């Protein structure tokens, strides 16, 4: 069935290093992808999004890359900070509506 | 802008009772809101799509008679867990998409409601 999944369940990085969180999706018809950050006990927080007509999009310290050929999505966080520690979810939006499908999530640990 | 609130943030109830969770869009109107459920260390699972003025659309496997959804206004959707049991204990999260430019489907999430059924 359709799914959005992640390669790594946890990621540990040193403060100041760059982080890369990966995601694979299976529905080639999806045209909108979002990365969310969820801190413990809180709701997901929007980080950055990208549409299928783009390969790359940059925000403040974050970059999302989309490779439609291999159905792969990644989130890059530059100069990772302790405040970046959280669970990160990629999400896929069906073109037929607004139903968002979430991936399994990756927990990011930032070591001081 | 685009703030979504939930109330209560925490609720503990006895088995067999019903619990109502509110989801409000504070600074925008939302014709559609979404209800998710999240178990510890797991991802968000969509339960239902709440439509203002009409019946909610439930995902497969979600009991509509157990999880009652009412979207009475453009800023409020409620989820009622009826006859709650310990297995209903979970983190319930709502979201909404503010109207904006065509194609803007970004969802904004509430802070979540943690339900513990004893």
Coordinates of N, CA and C in Angstrom, one line a residue:
Chain A
X1 N 0.8 -1.2 0.0 CA 0.0 0.0 0.0 C 0.8 1.3 0.0
X2 N 0.2 2.4 0.0 CA 0.9 3.6 0.0 C 1.6 3.9 1.3
X3 N 2.7 4.4 1.4 CA 3.4 4.6 2.6 C 4.4 5.7 2.5
X4 N 4.7 6.3 3.6 CA 5.8 7.3 3.6 C 6.7 6.8 4.8
X5 N 7.9 6.5 4.5 CA 8.8 5.9 5.6 C 10.1 6.6 5.7
X6 N 10.8 6.2 6.7 CA 12.1 6.8 7.0 C 13.1 5.7 7.0
X7 N 14.4 6.1 6.7 CA 15.5 5.1 6.7 C 16.0 4.9 8.1
X8 N 16.1 5.9 8.9 CA 16.7 5.8 10.2 C 15.7 6.2 11.3
X9 N 15.6 5.4 12.3 CA 14.7 5.8 13.4 C 15.3 6.8 14.3
X10 N 16.6 6.8 14.5 CA 17.2 7.8 15.4 C 18.5 8.3 14.7
X11 N 18.8 9.6 15.1 CA 20.0 10.2 14.6 C 20.6 11.0 15.7
X12 N 21.9 10.8 15.9 CA 22.6 11.5 16.9 C 23.7 12.4 16.3
X13 N 23.8 13.7 16.5 CA 24.7 14.5 15.9 C 25.4 15.4 17.0
X14 N 26.6 15.9 16.7 CA 27.2 16.8 17.5 C 26.7 18.2 17.3
X15 N 26.6 19.0 18.3 CA 26.2 20.4 18.2 C 27.1 21.1 17.2
X16 N 26.5 21.8 16.3 CA 27.3 22.6 15.3 C 27.4 21.8 14.0
X17 N 27.3 20.5 14.0 CA 27.3 19.7 12.8 C 26.0 19.9 12.0
X18 N 26.1 19.4 10.7 CA 24.9 19.4 9.9 C 24.2 18.1 10.1
X19 N 22.9 18.1 10.1 CA 22.0 16.9 10.2 C 21.3 16.6 8.9
X20 N 21.2 15.4 8.5 CA 20.4 15.0 7.4 C 19.5 13.9 7.8
X21 N 18.2 14.1 7.6 CA 17.2 13.2 7.9 C 16.5 12.8 6.6
X22 N 16.4 11.5 6.3 CA 15.9 11.0 5.1 C 14.5 10.4 5.2
X23 N 13.9 10.3 4.0 CA 12.5 9.8 4.0 C 12.3 9.2 2.6
X24 N 11.6 8.1 2.5 CA 11.2 7.5 1.3 C 9.7 7.5 1.2
X25 N 9.2 7.8 0.0 CA 7.7 7.7 -0.2 C 7.4 6.8 -1.4
X26 N 6.2 6.3 -1.4 CA 5.9 5.3 -2.4 C 4.9 5.7 -3.4
X27 N 4.1 6.8 -3.1 CA 3.1 7.2 -4.0 C 3.6 8.3 -5.0
X28 N 3.9 7.9 -6.2 CA 4.4 8.8 -7.2 C 3.5 9.9 -7.6
X29 N 2.2 9.7 -7.2 CA 1.2 10.8 -7.5 C 1.2 11.9 -6.5
X30 N 1.9 11.8 -5.4 CA 1.9 12.8 -4.4 C 2.7 14.0 -5.0
X31 N 2.2 15.2 -4.7 CA 2.8 16.4 -5.3 C 3.2 17.4 -4.2
X32 N 3.0 17.1 -3.0 CA 3.3 18.1 -1.9 C 3.9 17.3 -0.7
X33 N 5.0 17.8 -0.2 CA 5.7 17.1 0.9 C 6.0 18.1 2.0
X34 N 5.9 17.7 3.2 CA 6.1 18.6 4.3 C 7.0 17.9 5.3
X35 N 7.8 18.7 6.0 CA 8.6 18.2 7.1 C 8.0 18.9 8.4
X36 N 7.8 18.1 9.4 CA 7.3 18.6 10.7 C 8.3 18.2 11.8
X37 N 8.3 19.1 12.8 CA 9.1 18.8 14.0 C 8.2 18.6 15.1
X38 N 8.4 17.6 15.9 CA 7.5 17.4 17.1 C 8.4 17.2 18.3
X39 N 8.2 18.1 19.3 CA 8.9 18.0 20.5 C 8.0 17.2 21.5
X40 N 8.6 16.7 22.5 CA 7.9 15.8 23.4 C 6.6 16.5 24.0
X41 N 5.5 15.8 23.9 CA 4.3 16.3 24.5 C 3.6 17.4 23.7
X42 N 4.1 17.7 22.5 CA 3.5 18.8 21.8 C 3.0 18.4 20.4
X43 N 2.3 19.2 19.7 CA 1.8 18.9 18.4 C 2.9 19.2 17.4
X44 N 2.8 18.6 16.2 CA 3.8 18.8 15.2 C 3.9 20.3 14.8
X45 N 5.1 20.7 14.4 CA 5.3 22.1 14.0 C 5.8 22.1 12.6
X46 N 5.2 22.9 11.7 CA 5.7 22.9 10.3 C 7.1 23.5 10.3
X47 N 7.9 22.8 9.4 CA 9.3 23.3 9.2 C 9.4 23.9 7.8
X48 N 9.2 23.0 6.9 CA 9.4 23.4 5.5 C 8.6 22.5 4.6
X49 N 8.2 23.0 3.4 CA 7.5 22.2 2.5 C 8.1 22.3 1.1
X50 N 7.7 21.4 0.2 CA 8.2 21.4 -1.2 C 7.2 20.8 -2.1
X51 N 7.0 21.3 -3.2 CA 6.1 20.7 -4.2 C 6.9 19.9 -5.2
X52 N 6.2 19.0 -5.9 CA 6.9 18.1 -6.8 C 7.5 18.7 -8.0
X53 N 7.2 20.0 -8.2 CA 7.8 20.7 -9.4 C 9.1 21.3 -9.0
X54 N 9.6 21.0 -7.8 CA 10.8 21.6 -7.3 C 11.7 20.5 -6.8
X55 N 13.0 20.7 -6.9 CA 14.0 19.7 -6.4 C 14.6 20.1 -5.0
X56 N 14.5 21.4 -4.8 CA 15.2 21.9 -3.6 C 14.5 23.2 -3.1
X57 N 14.4 23.3 -1.8 CA 13.9 24.5 -1.2 C 14.6 24.8 0.1
X58 N 15.0 26.0 0.3 CA 15.7 26.4 1.4 C 15.0 27.3 2.4
X59 N 15.2 27.1 3.6 CA 14.6 28.0 4.7 C 15.7 28.5 5.5
X60 N 15.4 28.9 6.7 CA 16.4 29.3 7.6 C 17.0 28.1 8.3
X61 N 18.2 27.9 8.0 CA 19.0 26.7 8.5 C 18.5 25.4 8.0
X62 N 17.5 25.3 7.3 CA 16.9 24.0 6.8 C 16.8 24.1 5.3
X63 N 17.0 22.9 4.7 CA 16.9 22.7 3.3 C 16.2 21.4 3.0
X64 N 15.2 21.3 2.2 CA 14.6 20.1 1.8 C 14.9 19.8 0.3
X65 N 15.3 18.5 0.1 CA 15.6 18.1 -1.2 C 14.6 17.0 -1.6
X66 N 14.2 17.0 -2.8 CA 13.2 16.1 -3.3 C 13.8 15.4 -4.6
X67 N 13.9 14.1 -4.6 CA 14.3 13.3 -5.7 C 13.2 12.4 -6.1
X68 N 12.5 12.9 -7.2 CA 11.3 12.2 -7.6 C 11.6 10.9 -8.3
X69 N 12.8 10.8 -8.8 CA 13.2 9.6 -9.6 C 13.2 8.4 -8.6
X70 N 13.8 8.6 -7.5 CA 13.8 7.5 -6.5 C 12.9 7.7 -5.3
X71 N 12.0 8.6 -5.5 CA 11.0 8.9 -4.4 C 11.6 9.1 -3.1
X72 N 12.5 10.0 -3.0 CA 13.3 10.3 -1.8 C 13.2 11.7 -1.4
X73 N 13.1 11.9 -0.1 CA 13.0 13.3 0.4 C 14.0 13.4 1.6
X74 N 14.6 14.5 1.7 CA 15.6 14.7 2.8 C 15.4 16.1 3.4
X75 N 15.7 16.1 4.7 CA 15.8 17.4 5.4 C 17.2 17.6 5.9
X76 N 17.7 18.7 5.6 CA 19.1 19.1 6.0 C 19.0 20.2 7.0
X77 N 19.6 20.1 8.2 CA 19.6 21.1 9.2 C 21.1 21.5 9.3
X78 N 21.3 22.8 9.1 CA 22.7 23.3 9.2 C 23.0 23.8 10.6
X79 N 24.2 23.5 11.0 CA 24.7 24.0 12.4 C 23.7 23.6 13.4
X80 N 23.5 22.3 13.6 CA 22.4 21.8 14.5 C 22.7 22.2 15.9
X81 N 21.6 22.6 16.5 CA 21.6 23.2 17.8 C 20.8 22.3 18.8
X82 N 21.1 22.4 20.1 CA 20.4 21.5 21.1 C 18.8 21.7 20.9
X83 N 18.4 22.8 20.6 CA 17.0 23.1 20.4 C 16.4 22.4 19.2
X84 N 17.2 21.8 18.4 CA 16.7 21.0 17.2 C 16.4 19.6 17.6
X85 N 16.7 19.2 18.8 CA 16.4 17.8 19.3 C 14.9 17.7 19.3
X86 N 14.4 16.7 18.6 CA 13.0 16.4 18.5 C 12.8 15.2 17.6
X87 N 11.5 14.9 17.3 CA 11.2 13.9 16.3 C 10.8 14.6 15.1
X88 N 11.3 14.2 14.0 CA 11.0 14.8 12.7 C 10.2 13.8 11.8
X89 N 9.1 14.3 11.3 CA 8.3 13.5 10.4 C 8.2 14.1 9.0
X90 N 8.3 13.3 8.0 CA 8.0 13.7 6.7 C 6.6 13.4 6.5
X91 N 5.9 14.1 5.6 CA 4.5 13.9 5.3 C 4.3 14.1 3.9
X92 N 3.3 13.4 3.4 CA 2.9 13.3 2.0 C 1.5 13.7 1.9
X93 N 1.2 14.6 1.0 CA -0.2 15.1 0.8 C -0.7 14.5 -0.5
X94 N -1.9 13.8 -0.4 CA -2.5 13.3 -1.7 C -3.0 14.4 -2.5
X95 N -2.9 14.3 -3.8 CA -3.3 15.3 -4.7 C -4.9 15.5 -4.7
X96 N -5.5 14.3 -4.4 CA -7.0 14.4 -4.5 C -7.7 15.1 -3.3
X97 N -7.0 15.4 -2.3 CA -7.6 16.0 -1.2 C -6.6 16.6 -0.2
X98 N -7.0 16.7 1.1 CA -6.0 17.2 2.0 C -5.6 16.2 3.1
X99 N -5.7 14.9 2.7 CA -5.3 13.9 3.7 C -3.8 13.8 3.7
X100 N -3.2 14.0 4.8 CA -1.8 14.0 5.0 C -1.4 12.6 5.6
X101 N -0.4 12.0 4.9 CA 0.1 10.7 5.4 C 1.5 11.0 6.0
X102 N 1.7 10.6 7.3 CA 2.9 10.8 8.0 C 3.8 9.6 7.9
X103 N 5.1 9.8 7.8 CA 6.1 8.8 7.9 C 6.3 8.4 9.4
X104 N 7.1 7.4 9.6 CA 7.3 6.8 11.0 C 8.0 7.8 11.9
X105 N 8.8 8.7 11.4 CA 9.5 9.7 12.3 C 10.9 9.3 12.6
X106 N 11.8 10.3 12.7 CA 13.2 10.1 13.1 C 13.4 11.0 14.3
X107 N 14.0 10.4 15.4 CA 14.3 11.2 16.6 C 15.8 11.7 16.4
X108 N 15.9 13.0 16.5 CA 17.2 13.6 16.4 C 17.7 14.0 17.8
X109 N 18.9 13.5 18.1 CA 19.6 13.9 19.4 C 20.7 14.8 19.0
X110 N 20.8 15.9 19.7 CA 22.0 16.8 19.5 C 22.8 16.8 20.8
X111 N 24.1 16.4 20.6 CA 25.0 16.3 21.7 C 25.8 17.6 21.8
X112 N 25.8 18.1 23.1 CA 26.5 19.3 23.3 C 28.0 19.1 23.3
Chain B
X1 N 0.2 34.3 13.1 CA -1.1 33.8 12.7 C -1.1 32.3 12.6
X2 N -2.3 31.7 12.2 CA -2.5 30.3 12.0 C -2.2 29.5 13.3
X3 N -2.9 29.9 14.3 CA -2.8 29.2 15.6 C -4.0 28.3 15.9
X4 N -3.7 27.1 16.3 CA -4.7 26.1 16.6 C -4.6 25.7 18.1
X5 N -5.7 25.8 18.8 CA -5.6 25.4 20.2 C -6.4 24.2 20.5
X6 N -6.1 23.5 21.5 CA -6.9 22.3 22.0 C -7.2 22.5 23.5
X7 N -8.3 21.9 23.8 CA -8.7 21.9 25.2 C -9.5 20.7 25.6
X8 N -9.2 20.0 26.6 CA -8.1 20.2 27.5 C -6.7 19.7 27.0
X9 N -5.6 20.1 27.7 CA -4.3 19.5 27.3 C -4.1 18.2 27.9
X10 N -4.7 18.0 29.1 CA -4.6 16.7 29.8 C -6.0 16.3 30.3
X11 N -6.3 15.0 30.2 CA -7.5 14.6 30.8 C -7.4 13.1 31.3
X12 N -7.8 12.9 32.5 CA -7.8 11.6 33.1 C -9.2 11.2 33.4
X13 N -9.7 10.1 33.0 CA -11.1 9.7 33.2 C -11.2 8.2 33.6
X14 N -12.3 7.9 34.1 CA -12.6 6.5 34.4 C -13.1 5.8 33.2
X15 N -12.9 4.5 33.2 CA -13.3 3.7 32.1 C -14.9 3.7 32.0
X16 N -15.4 3.9 30.8 CA -16.8 3.9 30.6 C -17.4 5.3 30.5
X17 N -16.6 6.3 30.9 CA -17.1 7.7 30.7 C -16.7 8.2 29.3
X18 N -17.3 9.4 29.0 CA -17.1 10.0 27.7 C -16.2 11.3 28.0
X19 N -15.4 11.6 27.0 CA -14.5 12.7 27.1 C -14.6 13.5 25.8
X20 N -14.8 14.9 26.0 CA -14.9 15.7 24.8 C -13.6 16.6 24.7
X21 N -13.0 16.6 23.5 CA -11.8 17.4 23.3 C -12.2 18.5 22.2
X22 N -11.8 19.7 22.5 CA -12.1 20.8 21.6 C -10.9 21.2 20.8
X23 N -11.1 21.6 19.6 CA -10.1 22.1 18.7 C -10.6 23.4 18.1
X24 N -9.8 24.4 18.3 CA -10.2 25.7 17.8 C -9.1 26.4 16.9
X25 N -9.6 27.0 15.8 CA -8.7 27.8 15.0 C -8.8 29.2 15.6
X26 N -7.8 29.8 16.1 CA -7.9 31.1 16.8 C -7.9 32.3 15.9
X27 N -7.3 32.3 14.8 CA -7.2 33.5 14.0 C -7.5 33.2 12.5
X28 N -8.2 32.2 12.3 CA -8.7 31.9 10.9 C -9.8 31.0 10.9
X29 N -10.6 30.9 9.9 CA -11.7 30.0 9.7 C -11.3 28.8 9.0
X30 N -11.7 27.6 9.5 CA -11.3 26.4 8.9 C -12.6 25.5 8.5
X31 N -12.8 25.4 7.3 CA -14.0 24.5 6.9 C -13.6 23.0 7.1
X32 N -12.4 22.8 7.2 CA -11.9 21.4 7.4 C -10.9 21.3 8.5
X33 N -11.1 20.4 9.4 CA -10.1 20.1 10.4 C -9.9 18.6 10.4
X34 N -8.7 18.2 11.0 CA -8.4 16.8 11.0 C -8.1 16.4 12.4
X35 N -8.4 15.2 12.7 CA -8.1 14.6 14.0 C -7.2 13.4 13.8
X36 N -6.1 13.5 14.6 CA -5.1 12.4 14.6 C -5.0 11.8 16.0
X37 N -4.4 10.6 16.0 CA -4.1 9.9 17.2 C -2.7 9.4 17.1
X38 N -2.0 9.6 18.3 CA -0.6 9.2 18.3 C -0.3 8.4 19.5
X39 N 0.2 7.2 19.4 CA 0.6 6.4 20.5 C 2.1 6.7 20.7
X40 N 2.6 6.4 22.0 CA 4.0 6.7 22.3 C 5.0 6.1 21.3
X41 N 5.9 6.9 20.9 CA 7.0 6.6 20.0 C 6.5 6.1 18.6
X42 N 5.3 6.5 18.3 CA 4.7 6.2 17.0 C 4.4 7.5 16.2
X43 N 4.0 7.3 15.0 CA 3.7 8.4 14.1 C 2.2 8.8 14.3
X44 N 1.8 9.9 13.7 CA 0.4 10.3 13.8 C -0.4 9.5 12.8
X45 N -1.6 9.1 13.3 CA -2.5 8.3 12.4 C -3.8 9.1 12.3
X46 N -4.1 9.4 11.0 CA -5.3 10.2 10.8 C -6.5 9.4 11.2
X47 N -7.4 10.0 12.0 CA -8.6 9.3 12.4 C -9.8 9.7 11.6
X48 N -9.9 11.0 11.4 CA -11.1 11.5 10.6 C -10.8 12.9 10.1
X49 N -11.6 13.3 9.1 CA -11.6 14.6 8.6 C -12.9 15.2 9.0
X50 N -12.8 16.4 9.7 CA -14.0 17.0 10.2 C -14.4 18.2 9.2
X51 N -15.6 18.1 8.8 CA -16.1 19.0 7.8 C -17.2 19.9 8.4
X52 N -17.0 21.2 8.3 CA -18.0 22.1 8.9 C -19.4 22.0 8.2
X53 N -20.4 21.8 9.0 CA -21.7 21.7 8.5 C -22.1 20.3 7.9
X54 N -21.2 19.4 8.0 CA -21.6 18.1 7.4 C -20.9 17.0 8.2
X55 N -21.2 15.8 7.9 CA -20.6 14.6 8.6 C -19.1 14.5 8.4
X56 N -18.5 14.0 9.4 CA -17.1 13.8 9.3 C -16.8 12.5 8.5
X57 N -15.6 12.5 7.9 CA -15.2 11.4 7.1 C -14.2 10.6 7.9
X58 N -14.5 9.4 8.2 CA -13.6 8.6 9.1 C -12.7 7.7 8.3
X59 N -11.5 7.5 8.8 CA -10.6 6.5 8.2 C -11.0 5.1 8.5
X60 N -10.5 4.2 7.6 CA -10.8 2.8 7.8 C -10.3 2.3 9.2
X61 N -11.2 1.6 9.9 CA -10.9 1.1 11.2 C -11.2 2.0 12.3
X62 N -11.6 3.2 12.1 CA -12.0 4.1 13.2 C -13.5 4.1 13.3
X63 N -13.9 3.8 14.6 CA -15.4 3.6 14.8 C -16.0 5.0 15.0
X64 N -16.9 5.3 14.1 CA -17.6 6.6 14.1 C -18.5 6.7 15.3
X65 N -19.0 5.6 15.8 CA -19.9 5.7 16.9 C -19.2 5.9 18.3
X66 N -17.9 5.6 18.2 CA -17.1 5.7 19.4 C -16.4 7.1 19.4
X67 N -16.0 7.5 18.3 CA -15.3 8.8 18.2 C -16.2 9.8 17.4
X68 N -17.0 10.5 18.2 CA -18.0 11.4 17.6 C -17.3 12.7 17.3
X69 N -17.5 13.2 16.1 CA -16.9 14.5 15.7 C -18.1 15.4 15.3
X70 N -18.0 16.7 15.9 CA -18.9 17.7 15.6 C -18.2 19.0 15.2
X71 N -18.4 19.4 14.0 CA -17.7 20.6 13.5 C -18.8 21.7 13.3
X72 N -19.2 22.3 14.5 CA -20.4 23.2 14.5 C -20.1 24.5 14.0
X73 N -18.9 25.0 13.9 CA -18.6 26.3 13.4 C -17.3 26.3 12.6
X74 N -17.0 27.4 12.0 CA -15.8 27.5 11.2 C -14.5 27.6 12.0
X75 N -14.7 27.6 13.3 CA -13.5 27.7 14.2 C -13.5 26.7 15.3
X76 N -14.4 25.7 15.3 CA -14.5 24.8 16.4 C -14.9 23.4 15.9
X77 N -14.1 22.4 16.2 CA -14.4 21.0 16.0 C -14.2 20.3 17.3
X78 N -15.1 19.4 17.6 CA -15.0 18.6 18.9 C -14.9 17.1 18.6
X79 N -14.1 16.4 19.3 CA -14.0 15.0 19.3 C -14.4 14.4 20.6
X80 N -15.4 13.6 20.6 CA -15.9 13.0 21.8 C -15.6 11.5 21.8
X81 N -14.8 11.1 22.8 CA -14.5 9.7 22.9 C -15.5 9.1 23.9
X82 N -16.4 8.3 23.3 CA -17.5 7.8 24.1 C -17.2 6.4 24.7
X83 N -17.7 6.2 26.0 CA -17.4 5.0 26.7 C -15.9 4.6 26.6
X84 N -15.1 5.5 27.1 CA -13.7 5.3 26.9 C -13.2 4.1 27.7
X85 N -12.2 3.5 27.1 CA -11.5 2.3 27.8 C -10.0 2.6 27.8
X86 N -9.3 1.9 28.6 CA -7.9 2.1 28.7 C -7.1 2.1 27.4
X87 N -7.6 1.3 26.5 CA -6.9 1.2 25.2 C -7.1 2.5 24.3
X88 N -8.0 3.3 24.8 CA -8.2 4.6 24.1 C -7.2 5.7 24.6
X89 N -6.5 5.3 25.6 CA -5.5 6.3 26.1 C -4.5 6.6 25.0
X90 N -4.3 7.8 24.7 CA -3.4 8.2 23.6 C -3.3 9.7 23.6
X91 N -2.5 10.2 22.6 CA -2.3 11.6 22.4 C -3.2 12.0 21.2
X92 N -4.1 12.9 21.4 CA -5.0 13.2 20.3 C -4.7 14.6 19.8
X93 N -4.5 14.8 18.5 CA -4.0 16.0 17.9 C -4.9 16.4 16.8
X94 N -5.3 17.7 16.8 CA -6.1 18.2 15.7 C -5.2 19.1 14.8
X95 N -5.7 19.4 13.6 CA -5.0 20.3 12.7 C -6.0 21.0 11.8
X96 N -5.6 22.1 11.2 CA -6.5 22.8 10.3 C -5.6 23.5 9.3
X97 N -6.2 23.8 8.2 CA -5.5 24.5 7.1 C -6.2 25.9 6.9
X98 N -5.4 26.9 7.2 CA -6.0 28.3 7.0 C -6.2 28.5 5.5
X99 N -7.3 29.2 5.1 CA -7.5 29.6 3.7 C -6.4 30.5 3.3
X100 N -5.9 30.3 2.1 CA -4.9 31.2 1.6 C -4.8 31.2 0.1
X101 N -3.6 31.2 -0.4 CA -3.4 31.2 -1.8 C -3.8 29.8 -2.3
X102 N -4.2 29.7 -3.5 CA -4.6 28.5 -4.1 C -3.5 27.5 -4.0
X103 N -3.8 26.3 -3.5 CA -2.8 25.3 -3.4 C -2.1 25.3 -2.1
X104 N -2.5 26.2 -1.1 CA -1.8 26.2 0.2 C -2.5 25.1 1.0
X105 N -1.9 24.0 1.2 CA -2.5 22.9 2.0 C -1.7 22.7 3.3
X106 N -0.9 23.7 3.7 CA -0.2 23.5 4.9 C -1.1 23.4 6.1
X107 N -0.9 22.4 6.9 CA -1.7 22.2 8.1 C -1.0 22.8 9.3
X108 N -1.7 23.3 10.2 CA -1.2 23.8 11.5 C -1.9 23.0 12.6
X109 N -1.0 22.5 13.5 CA -1.4 21.5 14.5 C -1.7 22.2 15.8
X110 N -2.7 21.6 16.5 CA -2.9 22.0 17.9 C -1.8 21.4 18.8
X111 N -1.8 21.7 20.0 CA -0.7 21.2 21.0 C -1.0 19.8 21.4
X112 N -2.2 19.3 21.1 CA -2.4 17.9 21.5 C -3.2 17.8 22.8
X113 N -3.9 16.7 23.0 CA -4.6 16.4 24.2 C -4.2 15.0 24.6
X114 N -3.6 14.9 25.8 CA -3.3 13.6 26.3 C -4.4 13.0 27.1
X115 N -4.9 11.8 26.7 CA -6.0 11.2 27.4 C -5.5 9.9 28.1
X116 N -5.8 9.8 29.4 CA -5.5 8.6 30.1 C -6.8 8.1 30.7
X117 N -7.1 6.9 30.3 CA -8.3 6.2 30.8 C -7.9 5.2 31.8
X118 N -8.5 5.3 33.0 CA -8.1 4.4 34.1 C -9.1 3.2 34.2

